[in-house]
Every structure is written in structure tokens, then in C-alpha cells.
């Protein structure tokens, strides 16, 4: 059956991957991308999608009530998937207010328009960071959907705030929403301020690889396409008010990831530079994905060894994409963040 899906934040990393996934998986669906193209949104990411007659792009901020309402009234989406967010922890430490505006108020605004126009389905893309972190010496502990919210950074607090609003809207107004909380993603179109693309690009330029603190912090990595598959399954399932953790049990320390990237690119480990730690740096994230596996039959398809190989190849083949980015705002940002370290 034909459906219209609005994807907010679709010019960003996970949103754009989701658009390509959906256009391919559901050739009869209409996909509308809403994105205000901040520094992290790049329209060239959607170049191929723009050639597809089932795809349309709208430059709009999710905080713009009138603009969103006008679009939703005209397009009558069946589902709204909210990826739009400020997502970089380090930026949130420097400028928290924009995280509150976009991540919390933007989500509220979208939900209010959806309620008013009785849009049948809303999905909030959240993060495992809302659970805070786990100790390194307790490998037996994982985040489940019942783990208390315990955010560490302004970024994760803003995502947690949005999650609480979504659940409150569901309870109070019977708002037809679901939430997914995924572990760290990697893959094509990952913005070069995040660990994996930053390290690949620095290594290619023989520049120092800045590892925060002791490099022993652990993240649970999932290939972005597996995350897209999980969201596709959730939005096609009729259970509402549910939270699903998404992760592939692939925990790795930052330093091991960095060493692996250097090995794959045949670059020396002497490029590794330990720098001042991130403030409030979460030690370990680890997702228990039992619920989504058992209830929806989701499982991750890409093993980390294959996913990282594909990702590195993608960055090697798409220099144009990331060179354009690092010559712009990103460069100023980079100097501000790392210049003094
Ligand atoms: O230069 C760096 N050096 C470094 O050691 C950068 C950019 C990061 N790191 C470390 C910090 C983290 O321990 O690497 C780890 C990963 O860092 P990020 O890529 O910034 O991701 P993280 O902070 O784990 O948050 C990510 O996962 C959850 C995403 O950026 C979030 O948007 C998502 O919600």
C-alpha cells in the first residue's frame, strides 16, 4: 500500500541513510525530507534521492509551527519520523541552548502539529545516551528499556527530555508514538566531526588522531543500515507507546577502533595523539536489544568487520562529499575544538 512518510533531519547522517533505505525498500512510498540544513545537514547527500520522483525536499525547521503545519496539511503524511536533532556531544557542552531548542522544543512542535492534524503515526529517533553510562568493570550490565534515564551531557539530557515528552503525549493524549534508542551508528554520510569519519579523514591526511582521555571508553557500534531496518519495522508495527533499544552487541573501545582504522589504511600508530578528555565523558554504552528481537524479529545483518571495511571504502570513494564539508563551517569548528588541545 502506498504511504507518505515525512523524514525530519533527512539531510543528516542517519536520516539520509533512512531515506535511501526506504526509497529502495518501498518503491511505492512517497518520502518527504524536512531539513533546515544546519552545518550537519548537507543537501548533496540527497543528490541521488532528488532524482527519484517519489522523493521531495522541504527546507524547514522543525521548530517552525506554521511552516510544518502548512506542509503536513498539504502532504497528509501517514507517518512522521523525527531524526532532526543537534547530535554532537562536544558541541552541546559549548552551546547547550540550541540543543534544548531543536531537540526538545522542535519535537514538541512536531507533535503538536501531528495532534492537530491527526497524523496517524509519529516515531521519535532517540539514543542510548539517555541512559547515561555503564562502568567498564561490569561487562554483564546492559541498557534495557527499563533502565532509568540518567543523561550525562546537555545533548543526552535534551534527547531524554524529548523522549519524556513523547511518552507523556502518548499517555495524556493517546498520541500514536513510538521511540527507538540506538547505539552508536557508523557508515556512509557520517559527519566528519564524529569519531569514525574524523579518524579516517585525519589518517588519510597524515594528521594527528585526537583520542580523548585514555581511549578506553567503550561504544556499541551498529551499521547504519541495520538501524534503518529497525525503524522500518517499528513504524510498520501497530504497537504504540513502546520504546525499543536497538544495538548489535558490538562493543569496542575507542582506541581499538582508531588502531583498526590506521591498520586498514596502512598508517602508523604514531599518528595517535591522546588529548584532554571530554567533560563528563560517558565510559561505556551497551544495548540489550532483546525486546526488538523478540517482538519484531529484528536482528543486525552487518558484522563490524564488514561494516568498517565498507565504511572506509565509502570514504575513500567519496572524497568530494567530505572535502566540501571540511572546507566549510566544519573547519572553524574543528579549530575551535582542537586548536588549543
Ligand atoms: O575526536 C574525538 N576523539 C575521541 O576520542 C571524537 C570526536 C570522539 N572521541 C570519543 C568520544 C566517544 O567516547 O569517541 C567516542 C565516540 O564519540 P562521538 O563520535 O562523538 O559519539 P558519542 O559521543 O558516543 O555519541 C554518539 O552516539 C550516540 C553520537 O554522536 C550521538 O549523536 C548518538 O546519540
PDB file of N, CA and C in Angstrom, residues 38-71:
ATOM      1  N   UNK A  38      21.283  22.795   8.728  1.00  0.00           N
ATOM      2  CA  UNK A  38      22.300  23.407   9.595  1.00  0.00           C
ATOM      3  C   UNK A  38      23.640  22.867   9.120  1.00  0.00           C
ATOM      4  N   UNK A  39      24.683  23.111   9.868  1.00  0.00           N
ATOM      5  CA  UNK A  39      26.019  22.655   9.450  1.00  0.00           C
ATOM      6  C   UNK A  39      26.052  21.149   9.163  1.00  0.00           C
ATOM      7  N   UNK A  40      25.232  20.376   9.894  1.00  0.00           N
ATOM      8  CA  UNK A  40      25.322  18.911   9.773  1.00  0.00           C
ATOM      9  C   UNK A  40      24.443  18.345   8.668  1.00  0.00           C
ATOM     10  N   UNK A  41      23.602  19.180   8.092  1.00  0.00           N
ATOM     11  CA  UNK A  41      22.752  18.704   7.004  1.00  0.00           C
ATOM     12  C   UNK A  41      23.363  19.141   5.687  1.00  0.00           C
ATOM     13  N   UNK A  42      23.446  18.237   4.758  1.00  0.00           N
ATOM     14  CA  UNK A  42      24.133  18.534   3.516  1.00  0.00           C
ATOM     15  C   UNK A  42      23.265  18.042   2.365  1.00  0.00           C
ATOM     16  N   UNK A  43      22.803  18.976   1.571  1.00  0.00           N
ATOM     17  CA  UNK A  43      21.872  18.571   0.513  1.00  0.00           C
ATOM     18  C   UNK A  43      22.531  17.669  -0.518  1.00  0.00           C
ATOM     19  N   UNK A  44      23.837  17.791  -0.675  1.00  0.00           N
ATOM     20  CA  UNK A  44      24.493  16.934  -1.681  1.00  0.00           C
ATOM     21  C   UNK A  44      24.386  15.456  -1.279  1.00  0.00           C
ATOM     22  N   UNK A  45      24.155  15.211   0.013  1.00  0.00           N
ATOM     23  CA  UNK A  45      23.938  13.841   0.479  1.00  0.00           C
ATOM     24  C   UNK A  45      22.692  13.238  -0.192  1.00  0.00           C
ATOM     25  N   UNK A  46      21.739  14.095  -0.528  1.00  0.00           N
ATOM     26  CA  UNK A  46      20.461  13.606  -1.070  1.00  0.00           C
ATOM     27  C   UNK A  46      20.389  13.725  -2.594  1.00  0.00           C
ATOM     28  N   UNK A  47      21.533  13.981  -3.212  1.00  0.00           N
ATOM     29  CA  UNK A  47      21.574  14.181  -4.665  1.00  0.00           C
ATOM     30  C   UNK A  47      20.839  13.075  -5.421  1.00  0.00           C
ATOM     31  N   UNK A  48      21.156  11.830  -5.084  1.00  0.00           N
ATOM     32  CA  UNK A  48      20.527  10.710  -5.808  1.00  0.00           C
ATOM     33  C   UNK A  48      19.033  10.605  -5.493  1.00  0.00           C
ATOM     34  N   UNK A  49      18.686  10.865  -4.255  1.00  0.00           N
ATOM     35  CA  UNK A  49      17.264  10.794  -3.874  1.00  0.00           C
ATOM     36  C   UNK A  49      16.458  11.837  -4.650  1.00  0.00           C
ATOM     37  N   UNK A  50      17.064  13.005  -4.864  1.00  0.00           N
ATOM     38  CA  UNK A  50      16.348  14.090  -5.545  1.00  0.00           C
ATOM     39  C   UNK A  50      15.981  13.736  -6.992  1.00  0.00           C
ATOM     40  N   UNK A  51      16.641  12.715  -7.524  1.00  0.00           N
ATOM     41  CA  UNK A  51      16.303  12.275  -8.895  1.00  0.00           C
ATOM     42  C   UNK A  51      15.091  11.347  -8.894  1.00  0.00           C
ATOM     43  N   UNK A  52      14.689  10.914  -7.713  1.00  0.00           N
ATOM     44  CA  UNK A  52      13.573   9.968  -7.613  1.00  0.00           C
ATOM     45  C   UNK A  52      12.240  10.729  -7.524  1.00  0.00           C
ATOM     46  N   UNK A  53      11.294  10.455  -8.426  1.00  0.00           N
ATOM     47  CA  UNK A  53      10.030  11.209  -8.402  1.00  0.00           C
ATOM     48  C   UNK A  53       9.214  11.002  -7.124  1.00  0.00           C
ATOM     49  N   UNK A  54       9.527   9.960  -6.360  1.00  0.00           N
ATOM     50  CA  UNK A  54       8.795   9.730  -5.107  1.00  0.00           C
ATOM     51  C   UNK A  54       9.396  10.484  -3.926  1.00  0.00           C
ATOM     52  N   UNK A  55      10.425  11.278  -4.212  1.00  0.00           N
ATOM     53  CA  UNK A  55      11.107  11.983  -3.123  1.00  0.00           C
ATOM     54  C   UNK A  55      10.981  13.494  -3.311  1.00  0.00           C
ATOM     55  N   UNK A  56      10.844  14.169  -2.198  1.00  0.00           N
ATOM     56  CA  UNK A  56      10.758  15.623  -2.238  1.00  0.00           C
ATOM     57  C   UNK A  56      11.467  16.201  -1.016  1.00  0.00           C
ATOM     58  N   UNK A  57      12.104  17.354  -1.212  1.00  0.00           N
ATOM     59  CA  UNK A  57      12.844  18.005  -0.123  1.00  0.00           C
ATOM     60  C   UNK A  57      12.190  19.328   0.256  1.00  0.00           C
ATOM     61  N   UNK A  58      12.042  19.584   1.552  1.00  0.00           N
ATOM     62  CA  UNK A  58      11.496  20.866   2.027  1.00  0.00           C
ATOM     63  C   UNK A  58      12.469  21.455   3.051  1.00  0.00           C
ATOM     64  N   UNK A  59      12.997  22.629   2.729  1.00  0.00           N
ATOM     65  CA  UNK A  59      13.916  23.279   3.687  1.00  0.00           C
ATOM     66  C   UNK A  59      13.071  23.949   4.775  1.00  0.00           C
ATOM     67  N   UNK A  60      13.026  23.354   5.921  1.00  0.00           N
ATOM     68  CA  UNK A  60      12.143  23.804   7.001  1.00  0.00           C
ATOM     69  C   UNK A  60      12.733  23.396   8.341  1.00  0.00           C
ATOM     70  N   UNK A  61      12.524  24.266   9.316  1.00  0.00           N
ATOM     71  CA  UNK A  61      12.991  23.956  10.668  1.00  0.00           C
ATOM     72  C   UNK A  61      11.838  23.281  11.425  1.00  0.00           C
ATOM     73  N   UNK A  62      12.130  22.233  12.185  1.00  0.00           N
ATOM     74  CA  UNK A  62      11.038  21.554  12.907  1.00  0.00           C
ATOM     75  C   UNK A  62      10.423  22.452  13.988  1.00  0.00           C
ATOM     76  N   UNK A  63      11.103  23.551  14.331  1.00  0.00           N
ATOM     77  CA  UNK A  63      10.546  24.490  15.322  1.00  0.00           C
ATOM     78  C   UNK A  63       9.559  25.467  14.680  1.00  0.00           C
ATOM     79  N   UNK A  64       9.462  25.477  13.347  1.00  0.00           N
ATOM     80  CA  UNK A  64       8.611  26.421  12.625  1.00  0.00           C
ATOM     81  C   UNK A  64       7.177  25.865  12.549  1.00  0.00           C
ATOM     82  N   UNK A  65       6.360  26.280  13.495  1.00  0.00           N
ATOM     83  CA  UNK A  65       4.997  25.743  13.608  1.00  0.00           C
ATOM     84  C   UNK A  65       4.184  25.956  12.333  1.00  0.00           C
ATOM     85  N   UNK A  66       4.175  27.200  11.831  1.00  0.00           N
ATOM     86  CA  UNK A  66       3.349  27.497  10.640  1.00  0.00           C
ATOM     87  C   UNK A  66       3.830  26.713   9.427  1.00  0.00           C
ATOM     88  N   UNK A  67       5.136  26.705   9.241  1.00  0.00           N
ATOM     89  CA  UNK A  67       5.711  26.014   8.077  1.00  0.00           C
ATOM     90  C   UNK A  67       5.409  24.519   8.108  1.00  0.00           C
ATOM     91  N   UNK A  68       5.585  23.922   9.275  1.00  0.00           N
ATOM     92  CA  UNK A  68       5.345  22.475   9.408  1.00  0.00           C
ATOM     93  C   UNK A  68       3.849  22.191   9.201  1.00  0.00           C
ATOM     94  N   UNK A  69       3.019  23.046   9.769  1.00  0.00           N
ATOM     95  CA  UNK A  69       1.583  22.815   9.661  1.00  0.00           C
ATOM     96  C   UNK A  69       1.122  22.903   8.203  1.00  0.00           C
ATOM     97  N   UNK A  70       1.642  23.896   7.504  1.00  0.00           N
ATOM     98  CA  UNK A  70       1.266  24.080   6.097  1.00  0.00           C
ATOM     99  C   UNK A  70       1.668  22.828   5.288  1.00  0.00           C
ATOM    100  N   UNK A  71       2.875  22.375   5.536  1.00  0.00           N
ATOM    101  CA  UNK A  71       3.360  21.197   4.791  1.00  0.00           C
ATOM    102  C   UNK A  71       2.529  19.954   5.114  1.00  0.00           C
TER     103      UNK A  71
END
